[in-house]
Amino acid sequence: MMGGDPLLSGFEDPEEYGFETRAIRAGQPHDQRTGGVVTPIAMSTTFAQEAPGSPKHGYEYSRTGNPTRHAYEACVASLERAKYGFAFASGLAAEDALLRQLTPGSQILIGNDAYGGTFRLIDQIHGKKSGVGNAAVDLTDPGQIREVWNPDCRMVWLETPTNPMLSVFDIQAISEVVHELGGLVIVDNTFATPYLQQPLILGADAVVHSATKYIGGHSDVVGGFIATNHDTLAEDLVFLQNAVGAIPSPFDCYLALRGLKTLAVRMDRHCENAKSIVSVLREHVSVSEVLYPGLEEHPGHEIAARQMSDFGGMVSFRLTGGQAAAERVVTSTKVFTLAESLGAVESLIEHPGVMTHLSVAGSALEVPDDLVRISVGIESTDDLVEDLVQALDQAG
Ligand SMILES: *Cc1c(COP(=O)(O)O)cnc(C)c1O
């Protein structure tokens, strides 16, 4: 989404409004023909032109731009406090568009904990196939960036909180260091969502999302998103959406836009349920460590309290009984479903070492084999707590 859309009238100056209002209204004018309050799913692949090259309403072809996508892009951009927003077919497609800023011979620094698929994309596609080097850095100490930075470095890529170790990095401190060195900071904001954390305000150059997770929020759409205030980066992303074509369908955009309307209330409940579960996990004999930024003993707690408005719905924990205990727990729950993915209304449980993070095995990003990750849903708190306790009782 770049520039003004002639059809996006009726909700001027959305910056004036609060988050919840913008989630429901930004980019979503009432249908000008019918007054419908819901953004239509614009299935048309092509749009009538007045003269060759002069489309009537700014739209030509749906890979280049689509009204439903445009509404969705304007909405997330508003929530991230960004000038520009770009929707992609998946989180990884969005990440790929950002990584295409790197030319062969350049280098990217990544946090030493990240989604396995992100590492695979950086290392195997942009690394082995396109000659972009990468190095993992412990970003809990932003000074380390200076130590490993070299003239080929262009970009620092981080998640916070990270997937699956729930480490927290100081976006503002990292941005200051990287900007001094002349690089770009990309923040994967999938875990926090713009409701809990707005990285662009803290100095990041671009935010990337797997919209498949909390933005969609109902496990029924795969999507990705980039938000930025950078004019030149935005120009290139417009070009890439069109030239590469990894765009979401109008129906996918509609689902994501529908999910966004309840993002705030869902996140409140995710956070609340996560806290109840964390306090139970901490008391259980089978659990050796609980990883949650909301805990005062979490090494990133202070930073999280400063840069996030709450601590999120993702919790990881380690078991005293090792990998076998982890396997027993993830196969013993009834309300928590054993499955990959996260961020939706239903609670999920998984074993990252052999599921979501299998692709980082043997790398600097490898995760412990006694680790269990849960995505706390918005079901009844008591049901979730009871289910997890009975599963932990079987951990041995
Ligand atoms: C799932 C995930 C991705 C990848 O997104 P897809 O929509 O599955 O392509 C990227 N980053 C994080 C933190 C994720 O959890």
PDB file of C-alpha atoms and ligand atoms in Angstrom, residues 89-93 95 114-115 117-118 159 161-163 188-191 208-213 222-224 341-342 373, ligand 1:
ATOM      1  CA  ALA A  89       1.156 -14.919   0.809  1.00  0.00           C
ATOM      2  CA  SER A  90       2.922 -16.146   3.962  1.00  0.00           C
ATOM      3  CA  GLY A  91       5.257 -14.929   6.672  1.00  0.00           C
ATOM      4  CA  LEU A  92       8.154 -16.506   4.812  1.00  0.00           C
ATOM      5  CA  ALA A  93       7.152 -14.817   1.539  1.00  0.00           C
ATOM      6  CA  GLU A  95      10.627 -12.318   4.893  1.00  0.00           C
ATOM      7  CA  ALA A 114      14.467 -17.597  15.766  1.00  0.00           C
ATOM      8  CA  TYR A 115      11.701 -19.440  13.979  1.00  0.00           C
ATOM      9  CA  GLY A 117      11.815 -21.555   8.832  1.00  0.00           C
ATOM     10  CA  THR A 118      13.356 -18.071   9.005  1.00  0.00           C
ATOM     11  CA  GLU A 159      12.472 -11.627  16.919  1.00  0.00           C
ATOM     12  CA  PRO A 161      10.114 -12.342  22.196  1.00  0.00           C
ATOM     13  CA  THR A 162      11.846 -15.117  20.289  1.00  0.00           C
ATOM     14  CA  ASN A 163      10.414 -18.379  19.031  1.00  0.00           C
ATOM     15  CA  ASP A 188       9.712 -10.097  13.435  1.00  0.00           C
ATOM     16  CA  ASN A 189       6.776  -8.920  15.556  1.00  0.00           C
ATOM     17  CA  THR A 190       4.712 -12.101  15.198  1.00  0.00           C
ATOM     18  CA  PHE A 191       4.723 -13.052  18.901  1.00  0.00           C
ATOM     19  CA  VAL A 208       7.574  -8.427   9.534  1.00  0.00           C
ATOM     20  CA  HIS A 209       4.714 -10.706  10.573  1.00  0.00           C
ATOM     21  CA  SER A 210       3.499 -14.172  10.075  1.00  0.00           C
ATOM     22  CA  ALA A 211      -0.130 -13.041   9.816  1.00  0.00           C
ATOM     23  CA  THR A 212      -0.949 -16.752  10.006  1.00  0.00           C
ATOM     24  CA  LYS A 213      -0.601 -16.393  13.763  1.00  0.00           C
ATOM     25  CA  VAL A 222      -1.710 -18.318   5.948  1.00  0.00           C
ATOM     26  CA  GLY A 223      -0.289 -14.830   5.414  1.00  0.00           C
ATOM     27  CA  GLY A 224       2.621 -12.457   5.890  1.00  0.00           C
ATOM     28  CA  SER A 341       1.656 -23.013  14.572  1.00  0.00           C
ATOM     29  CA  LEU A 342       0.478 -20.593  17.255  1.00  0.00           C
ATOM     30  CA  ARG A 373       6.200 -24.704  23.694  1.00  0.00           C
TER      31      ARG A 373
HETATM   32  C1  LIG B   1       5.280 -18.962  11.743  1.00  0.00           C
HETATM   33  C2  LIG B   1       6.329 -17.959  11.850  1.00  0.00           C
HETATM   34  C3  LIG B   1       6.955 -17.444  10.711  1.00  0.00           C
HETATM   35  C4  LIG B   1       6.652 -17.972   9.320  1.00  0.00           C
HETATM   36  O1  LIG B   1       5.392 -17.562   8.868  1.00  0.00           O
HETATM   37  P1  LIG B   1       4.483 -18.413   7.862  1.00  0.00           P
HETATM   38  O2  LIG B   1       3.219 -17.624   7.798  1.00  0.00           O
HETATM   39  O3  LIG B   1       4.320 -19.783   8.442  1.00  0.00           O
HETATM   40  O4  LIG B   1       5.203 -18.453   6.558  1.00  0.00           O
HETATM   41  C5  LIG B   1       7.884 -16.447  10.867  1.00  0.00           C
HETATM   42  N1  LIG B   1       8.225 -15.979  12.099  1.00  0.00           N
HETATM   43  C6  LIG B   1       7.649 -16.449  13.219  1.00  0.00           C
HETATM   44  C7  LIG B   1       8.052 -15.893  14.548  1.00  0.00           C
HETATM   45  C8  LIG B   1       6.692 -17.458  13.138  1.00  0.00           C
HETATM   46  O5  LIG B   1       6.145 -17.935  14.253  1.00  0.00           O
END
